[in-house]
CSV table of N, CA and C in Angstrom, one decimal:
chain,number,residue,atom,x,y,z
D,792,UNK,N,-30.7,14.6,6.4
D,792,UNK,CA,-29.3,14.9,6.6
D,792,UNK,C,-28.4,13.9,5.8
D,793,UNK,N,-27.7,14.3,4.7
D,793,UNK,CA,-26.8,13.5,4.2
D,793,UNK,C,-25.5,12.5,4.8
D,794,UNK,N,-24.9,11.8,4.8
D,794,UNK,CA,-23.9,10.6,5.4
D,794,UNK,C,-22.6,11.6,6.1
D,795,UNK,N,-22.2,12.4,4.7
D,795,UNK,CA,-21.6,13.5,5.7
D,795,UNK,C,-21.7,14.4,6.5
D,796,UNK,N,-22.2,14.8,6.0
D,796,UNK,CA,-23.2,15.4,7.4
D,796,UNK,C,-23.2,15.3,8.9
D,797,UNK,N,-23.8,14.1,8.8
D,797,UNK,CA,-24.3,12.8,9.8
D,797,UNK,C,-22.8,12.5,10.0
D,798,UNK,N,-21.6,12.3,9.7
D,798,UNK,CA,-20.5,11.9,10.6
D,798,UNK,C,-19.7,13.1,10.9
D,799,UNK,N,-19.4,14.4,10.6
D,799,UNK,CA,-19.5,15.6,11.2
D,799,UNK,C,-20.4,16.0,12.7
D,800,UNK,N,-21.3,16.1,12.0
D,800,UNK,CA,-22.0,16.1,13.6
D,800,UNK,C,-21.4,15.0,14.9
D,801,UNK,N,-21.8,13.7,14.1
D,801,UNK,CA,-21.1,12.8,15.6
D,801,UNK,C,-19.8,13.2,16.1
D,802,UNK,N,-18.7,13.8,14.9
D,802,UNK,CA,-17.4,14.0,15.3
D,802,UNK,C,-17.7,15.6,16.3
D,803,UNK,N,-18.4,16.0,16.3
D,803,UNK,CA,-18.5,17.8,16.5
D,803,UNK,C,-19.3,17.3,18.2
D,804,UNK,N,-20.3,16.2,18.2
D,804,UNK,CA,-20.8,15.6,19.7
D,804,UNK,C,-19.5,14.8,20.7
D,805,UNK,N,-18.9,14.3,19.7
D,805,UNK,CA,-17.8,13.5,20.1
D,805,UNK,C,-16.5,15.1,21.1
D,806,UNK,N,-16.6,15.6,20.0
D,806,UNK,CA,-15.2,16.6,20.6
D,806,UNK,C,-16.1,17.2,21.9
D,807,UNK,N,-17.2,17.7,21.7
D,807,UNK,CA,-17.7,18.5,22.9
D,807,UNK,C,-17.9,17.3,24.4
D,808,UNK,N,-18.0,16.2,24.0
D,808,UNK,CA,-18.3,15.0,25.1
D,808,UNK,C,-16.4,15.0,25.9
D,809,UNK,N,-15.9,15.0,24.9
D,809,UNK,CA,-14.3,14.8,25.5
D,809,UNK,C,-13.4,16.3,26.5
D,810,UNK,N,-14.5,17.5,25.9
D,810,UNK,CA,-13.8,18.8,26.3
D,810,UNK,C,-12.9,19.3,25.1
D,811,UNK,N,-12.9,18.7,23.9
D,811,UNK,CA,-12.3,19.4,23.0
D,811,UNK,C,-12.3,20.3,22.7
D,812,UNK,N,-13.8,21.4,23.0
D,812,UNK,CA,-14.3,22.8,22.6
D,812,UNK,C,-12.7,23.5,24.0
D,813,UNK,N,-12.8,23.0,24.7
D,813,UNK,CA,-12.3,23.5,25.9
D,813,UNK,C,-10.6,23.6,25.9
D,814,UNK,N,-10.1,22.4,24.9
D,814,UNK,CA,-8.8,22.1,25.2
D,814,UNK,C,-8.2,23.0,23.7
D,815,UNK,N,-9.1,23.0,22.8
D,815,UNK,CA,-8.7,23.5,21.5
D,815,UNK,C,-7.9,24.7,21.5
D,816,UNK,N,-8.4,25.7,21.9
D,816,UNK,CA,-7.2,27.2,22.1
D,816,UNK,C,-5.8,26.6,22.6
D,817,UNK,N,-6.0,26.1,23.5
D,817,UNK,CA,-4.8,26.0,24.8
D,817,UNK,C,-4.0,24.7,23.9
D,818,UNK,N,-4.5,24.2,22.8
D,818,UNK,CA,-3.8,22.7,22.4
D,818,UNK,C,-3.1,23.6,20.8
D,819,UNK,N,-3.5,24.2,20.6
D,819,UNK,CA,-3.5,24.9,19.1
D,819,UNK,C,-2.2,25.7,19.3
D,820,UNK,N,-2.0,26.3,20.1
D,820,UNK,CA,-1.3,27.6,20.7
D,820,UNK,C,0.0,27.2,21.9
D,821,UNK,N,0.7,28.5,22.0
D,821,UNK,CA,1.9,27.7,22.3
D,821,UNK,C,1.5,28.7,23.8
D,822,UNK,N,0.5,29.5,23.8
D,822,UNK,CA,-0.1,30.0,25.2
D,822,UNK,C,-0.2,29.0,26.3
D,823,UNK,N,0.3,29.8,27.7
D,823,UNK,CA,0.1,28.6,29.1
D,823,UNK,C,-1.2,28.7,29.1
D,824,UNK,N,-1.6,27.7,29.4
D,824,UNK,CA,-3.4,27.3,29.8
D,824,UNK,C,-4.0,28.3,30.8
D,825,UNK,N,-5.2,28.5,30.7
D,825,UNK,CA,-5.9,29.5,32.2
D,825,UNK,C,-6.0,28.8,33.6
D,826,UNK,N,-6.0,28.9,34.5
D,826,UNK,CA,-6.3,28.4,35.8
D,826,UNK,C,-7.2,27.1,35.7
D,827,UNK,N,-8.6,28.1,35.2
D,827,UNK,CA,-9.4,27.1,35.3
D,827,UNK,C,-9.1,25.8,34.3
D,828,UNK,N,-8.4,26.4,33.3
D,828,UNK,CA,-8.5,24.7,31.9
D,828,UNK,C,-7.7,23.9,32.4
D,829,UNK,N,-6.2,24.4,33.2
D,829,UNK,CA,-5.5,23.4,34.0
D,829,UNK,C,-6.1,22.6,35.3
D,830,UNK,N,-7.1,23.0,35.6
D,830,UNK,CA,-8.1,21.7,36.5
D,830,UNK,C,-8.5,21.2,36.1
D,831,UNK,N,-9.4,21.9,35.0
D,831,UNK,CA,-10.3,20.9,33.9
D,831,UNK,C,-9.6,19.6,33.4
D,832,UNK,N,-8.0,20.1,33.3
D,832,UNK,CA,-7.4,19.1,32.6
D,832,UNK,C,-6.8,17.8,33.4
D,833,UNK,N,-6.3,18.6,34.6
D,833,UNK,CA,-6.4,17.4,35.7
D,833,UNK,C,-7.3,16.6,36.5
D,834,UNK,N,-8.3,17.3,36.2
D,834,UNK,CA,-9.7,16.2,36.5
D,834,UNK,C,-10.1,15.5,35.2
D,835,UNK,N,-10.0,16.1,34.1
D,835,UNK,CA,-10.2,15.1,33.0
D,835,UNK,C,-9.4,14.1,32.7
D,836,UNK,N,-8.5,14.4,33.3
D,836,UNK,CA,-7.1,13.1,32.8
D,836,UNK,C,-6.8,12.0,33.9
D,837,UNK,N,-8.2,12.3,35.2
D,837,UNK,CA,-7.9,11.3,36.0
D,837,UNK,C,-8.6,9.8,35.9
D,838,UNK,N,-9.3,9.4,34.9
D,838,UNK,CA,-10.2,8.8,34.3
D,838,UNK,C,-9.1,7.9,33.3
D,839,UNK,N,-8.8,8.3,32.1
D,839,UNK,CA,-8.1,7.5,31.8
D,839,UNK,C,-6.9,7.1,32.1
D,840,UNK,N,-6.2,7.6,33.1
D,840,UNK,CA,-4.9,7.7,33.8
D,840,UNK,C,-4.9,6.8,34.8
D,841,UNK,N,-6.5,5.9,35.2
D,841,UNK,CA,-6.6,5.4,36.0
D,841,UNK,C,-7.3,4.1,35.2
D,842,UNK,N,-7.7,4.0,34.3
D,842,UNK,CA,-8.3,3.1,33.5
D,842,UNK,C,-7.2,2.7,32.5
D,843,UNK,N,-6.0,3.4,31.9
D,843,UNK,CA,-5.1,2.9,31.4
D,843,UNK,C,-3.9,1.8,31.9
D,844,UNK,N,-3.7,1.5,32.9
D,844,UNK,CA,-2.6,0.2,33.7
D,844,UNK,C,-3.6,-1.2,33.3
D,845,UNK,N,-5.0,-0.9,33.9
D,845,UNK,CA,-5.6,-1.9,33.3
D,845,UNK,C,-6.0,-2.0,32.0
D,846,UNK,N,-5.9,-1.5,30.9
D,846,UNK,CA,-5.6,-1.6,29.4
D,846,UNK,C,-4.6,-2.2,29.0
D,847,UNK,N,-3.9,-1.8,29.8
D,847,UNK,CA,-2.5,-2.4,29.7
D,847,UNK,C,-2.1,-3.7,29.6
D,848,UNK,N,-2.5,-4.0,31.3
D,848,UNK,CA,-2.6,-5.3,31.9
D,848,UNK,C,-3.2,-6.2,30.7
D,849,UNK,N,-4.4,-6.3,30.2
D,849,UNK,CA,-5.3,-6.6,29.6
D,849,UNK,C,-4.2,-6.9,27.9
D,850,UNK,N,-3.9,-5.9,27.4
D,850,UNK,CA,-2.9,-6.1,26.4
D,850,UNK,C,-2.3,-7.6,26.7
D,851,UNK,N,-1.5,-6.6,27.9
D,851,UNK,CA,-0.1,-8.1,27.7
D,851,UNK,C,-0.8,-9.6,28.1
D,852,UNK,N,-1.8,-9.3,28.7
D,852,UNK,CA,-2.4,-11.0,28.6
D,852,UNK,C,-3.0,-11.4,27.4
D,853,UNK,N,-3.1,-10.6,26.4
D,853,UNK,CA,-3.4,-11.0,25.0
D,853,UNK,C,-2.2,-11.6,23.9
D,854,UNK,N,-1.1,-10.6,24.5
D,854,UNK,CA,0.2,-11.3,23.9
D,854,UNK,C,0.6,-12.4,24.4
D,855,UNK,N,0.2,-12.5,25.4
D,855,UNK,CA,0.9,-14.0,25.6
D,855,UNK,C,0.4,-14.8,25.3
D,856,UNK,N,-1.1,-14.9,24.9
D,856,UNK,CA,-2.3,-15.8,24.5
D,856,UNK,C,-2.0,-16.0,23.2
D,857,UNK,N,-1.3,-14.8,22.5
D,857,UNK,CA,-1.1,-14.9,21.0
D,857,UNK,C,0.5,-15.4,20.9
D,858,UNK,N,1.3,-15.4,21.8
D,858,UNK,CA,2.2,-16.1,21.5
D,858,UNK,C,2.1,-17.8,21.9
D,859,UNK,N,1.7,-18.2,22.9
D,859,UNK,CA,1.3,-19.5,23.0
D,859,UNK,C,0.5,-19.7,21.8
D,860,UNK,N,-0.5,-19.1,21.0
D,860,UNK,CA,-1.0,-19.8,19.9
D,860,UNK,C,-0.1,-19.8,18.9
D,861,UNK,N,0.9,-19.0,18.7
D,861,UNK,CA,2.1,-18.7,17.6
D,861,UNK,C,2.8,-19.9,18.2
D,862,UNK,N,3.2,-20.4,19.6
D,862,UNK,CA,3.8,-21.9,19.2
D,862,UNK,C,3.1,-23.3,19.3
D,863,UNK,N,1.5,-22.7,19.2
D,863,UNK,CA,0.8,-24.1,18.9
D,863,UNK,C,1.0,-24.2,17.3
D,864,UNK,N,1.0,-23.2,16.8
D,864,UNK,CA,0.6,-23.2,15.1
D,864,UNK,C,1.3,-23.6,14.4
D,865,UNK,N,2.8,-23.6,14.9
D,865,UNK,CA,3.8,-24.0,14.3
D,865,UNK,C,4.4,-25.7,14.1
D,866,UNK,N,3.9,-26.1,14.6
D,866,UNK,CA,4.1,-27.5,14.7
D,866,UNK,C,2.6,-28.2,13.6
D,867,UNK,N,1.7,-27.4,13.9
D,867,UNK,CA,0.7,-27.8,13.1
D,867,UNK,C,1.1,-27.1,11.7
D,868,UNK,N,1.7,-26.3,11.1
D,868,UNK,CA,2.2,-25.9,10.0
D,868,UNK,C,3.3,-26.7,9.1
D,869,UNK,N,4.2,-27.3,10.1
D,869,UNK,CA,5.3,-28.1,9.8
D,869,UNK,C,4.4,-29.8,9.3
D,870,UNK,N,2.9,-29.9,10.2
D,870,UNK,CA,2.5,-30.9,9.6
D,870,UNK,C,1.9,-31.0,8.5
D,871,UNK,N,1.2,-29.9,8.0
D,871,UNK,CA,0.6,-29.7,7.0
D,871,UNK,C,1.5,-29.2,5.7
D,872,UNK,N,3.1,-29.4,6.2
D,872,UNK,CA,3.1,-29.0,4.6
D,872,UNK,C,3.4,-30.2,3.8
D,873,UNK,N,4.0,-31.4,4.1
D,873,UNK,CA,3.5,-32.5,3.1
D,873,UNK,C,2.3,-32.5,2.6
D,874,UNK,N,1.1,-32.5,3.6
D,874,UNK,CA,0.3,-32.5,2.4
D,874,UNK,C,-0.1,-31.4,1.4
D,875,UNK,N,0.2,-30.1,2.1
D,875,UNK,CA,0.1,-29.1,1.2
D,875,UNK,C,0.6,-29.4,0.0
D,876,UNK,N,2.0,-30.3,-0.1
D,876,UNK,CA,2.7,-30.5,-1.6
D,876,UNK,C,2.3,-31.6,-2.1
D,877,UNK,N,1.6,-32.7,-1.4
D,877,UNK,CA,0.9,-33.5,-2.1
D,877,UNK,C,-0.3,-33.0,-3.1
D,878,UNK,N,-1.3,-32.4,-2.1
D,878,UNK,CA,-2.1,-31.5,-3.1
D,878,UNK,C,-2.0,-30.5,-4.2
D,879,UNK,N,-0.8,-30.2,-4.3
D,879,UNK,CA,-0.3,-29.5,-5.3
D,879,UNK,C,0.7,-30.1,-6.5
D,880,UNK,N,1.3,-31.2,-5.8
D,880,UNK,CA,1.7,-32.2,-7.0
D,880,UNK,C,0.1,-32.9,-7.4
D,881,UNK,N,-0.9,-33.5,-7.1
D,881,UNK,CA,-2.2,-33.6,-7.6
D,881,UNK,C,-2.7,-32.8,-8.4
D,882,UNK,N,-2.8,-31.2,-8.1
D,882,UNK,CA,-3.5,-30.4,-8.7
D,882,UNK,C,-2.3,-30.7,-10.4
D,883,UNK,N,-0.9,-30.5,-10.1
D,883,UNK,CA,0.0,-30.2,-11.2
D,883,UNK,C,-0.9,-31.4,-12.0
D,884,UNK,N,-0.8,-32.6,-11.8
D,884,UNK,CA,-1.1,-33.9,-12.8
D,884,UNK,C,-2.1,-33.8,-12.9
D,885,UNK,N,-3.4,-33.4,-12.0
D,885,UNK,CA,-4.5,-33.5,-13.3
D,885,UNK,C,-5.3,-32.1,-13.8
D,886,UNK,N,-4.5,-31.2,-13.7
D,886,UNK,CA,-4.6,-30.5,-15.0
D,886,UNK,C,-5.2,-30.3,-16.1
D,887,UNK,N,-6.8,-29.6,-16.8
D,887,UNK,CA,-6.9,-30.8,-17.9
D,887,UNK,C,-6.1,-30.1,-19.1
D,888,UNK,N,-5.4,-29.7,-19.1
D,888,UNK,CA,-4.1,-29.4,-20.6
D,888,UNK,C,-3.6,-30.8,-20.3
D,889,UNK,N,-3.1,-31.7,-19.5
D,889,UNK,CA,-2.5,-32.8,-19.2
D,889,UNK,C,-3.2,-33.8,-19.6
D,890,UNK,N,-5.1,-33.7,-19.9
D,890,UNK,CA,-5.2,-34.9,-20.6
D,890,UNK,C,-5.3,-34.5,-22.1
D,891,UNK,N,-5.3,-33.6,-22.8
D,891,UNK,CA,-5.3,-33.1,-24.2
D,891,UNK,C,-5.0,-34.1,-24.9
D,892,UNK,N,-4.8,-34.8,-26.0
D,892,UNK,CA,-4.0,-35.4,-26.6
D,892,UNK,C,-2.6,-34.8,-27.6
D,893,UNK,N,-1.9,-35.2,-27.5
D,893,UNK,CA,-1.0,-34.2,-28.6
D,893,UNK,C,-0.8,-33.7,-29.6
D,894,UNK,N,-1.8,-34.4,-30.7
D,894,UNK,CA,-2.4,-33.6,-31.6
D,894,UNK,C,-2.5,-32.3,-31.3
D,895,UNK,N,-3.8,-32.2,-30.8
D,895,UNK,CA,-4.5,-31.1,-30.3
D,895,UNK,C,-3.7,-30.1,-29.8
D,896,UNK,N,-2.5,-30.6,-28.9
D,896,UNK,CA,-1.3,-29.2,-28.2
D,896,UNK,C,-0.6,-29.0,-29.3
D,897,UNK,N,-0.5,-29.6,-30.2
D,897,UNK,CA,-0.1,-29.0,-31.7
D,897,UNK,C,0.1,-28.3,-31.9
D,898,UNK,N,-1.3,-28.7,-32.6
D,898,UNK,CA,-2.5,-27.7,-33.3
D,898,UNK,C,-2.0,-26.1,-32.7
D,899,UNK,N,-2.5,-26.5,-31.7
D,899,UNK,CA,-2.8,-24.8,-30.0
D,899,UNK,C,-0.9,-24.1,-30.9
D,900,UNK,N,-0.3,-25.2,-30.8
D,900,UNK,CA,1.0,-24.2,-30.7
D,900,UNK,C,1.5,-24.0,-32.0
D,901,UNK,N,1.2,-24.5,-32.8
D,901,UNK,CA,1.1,-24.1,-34.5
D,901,UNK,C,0.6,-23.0,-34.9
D,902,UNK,N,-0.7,-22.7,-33.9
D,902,UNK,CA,-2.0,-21.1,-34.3
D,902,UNK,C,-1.2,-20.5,-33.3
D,903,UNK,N,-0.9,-21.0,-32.4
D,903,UNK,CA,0.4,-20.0,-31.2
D,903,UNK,C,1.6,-19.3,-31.4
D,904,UNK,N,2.1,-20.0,-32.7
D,904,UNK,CA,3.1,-19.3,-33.3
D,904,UNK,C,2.8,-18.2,-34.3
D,905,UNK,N,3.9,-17.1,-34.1
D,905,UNK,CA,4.1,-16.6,-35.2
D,905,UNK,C,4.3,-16.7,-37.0
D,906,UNK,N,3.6,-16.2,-37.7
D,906,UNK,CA,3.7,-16.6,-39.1
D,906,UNK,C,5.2,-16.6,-39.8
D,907,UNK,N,5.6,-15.6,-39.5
D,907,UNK,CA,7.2,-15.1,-39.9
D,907,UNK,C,7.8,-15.4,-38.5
D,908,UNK,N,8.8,-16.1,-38.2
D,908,UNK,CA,9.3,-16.0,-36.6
D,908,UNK,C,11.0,-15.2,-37.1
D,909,UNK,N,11.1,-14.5,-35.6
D,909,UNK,CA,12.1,-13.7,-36.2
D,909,UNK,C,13.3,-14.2,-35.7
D,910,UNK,N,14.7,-13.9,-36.4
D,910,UNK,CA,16.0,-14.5,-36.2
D,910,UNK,C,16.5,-14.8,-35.0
């Protein structure tokens, strides 16, 4: 069985595991649901409807963990940027076009130029 294939099928196991085969008419269509699909659907939705506050919960204790680290980081950002510009005034100076001699950058900008330069 080829790759596609193979993720078809999982998606085609996947809808039938959720009740997709079951919800698809009634979800497609602007028809009221049958008797039975509106139980189905209230017993299927009592699962996540009951596992969602705790997803939730779970969320916002993540945001706050990421915002306490958003105001650790910032004080450690404000320290690092001297040297951030130190190491970049270093990288600027040693360069090696910066040890060339000037002969040589000349030369480079003499073959750099144009033969005819224009007005």
């Amino acid at each position: 069985m080829n790759k596609p294939r193979q993720v078809l099928e999982e998606q085609r196991r996947q809808r039938k595991s959720w009740g997709y085969d079951l919800y698809n008419p009634v979800v497609s269509s602007n028809c009221p649901p049958a008797e039975d699909a509106t139980c189905v659907a209230k017993k299927f939705s009592e699962e996540p409807a009951a596992h969602l506050p705790i997803l939730e919960e779970k969320f916002a204790a993540v945001d706050v963990e990421i915002e306490k680290l958003k105001k650790q980081r910032e004080p450690l950002q404000k320290e690092a940027a001297p040297h951030r510009t130190k190491l970049a005034a270093c990288d600027t100076m040693l360069t090696p076009i910066r040890r060339l001699p000037y002969e040589i950058l000349r030369e480079i900008a003499h073959y750099a130029m144009p033969e005819y330069p224009s007005p």
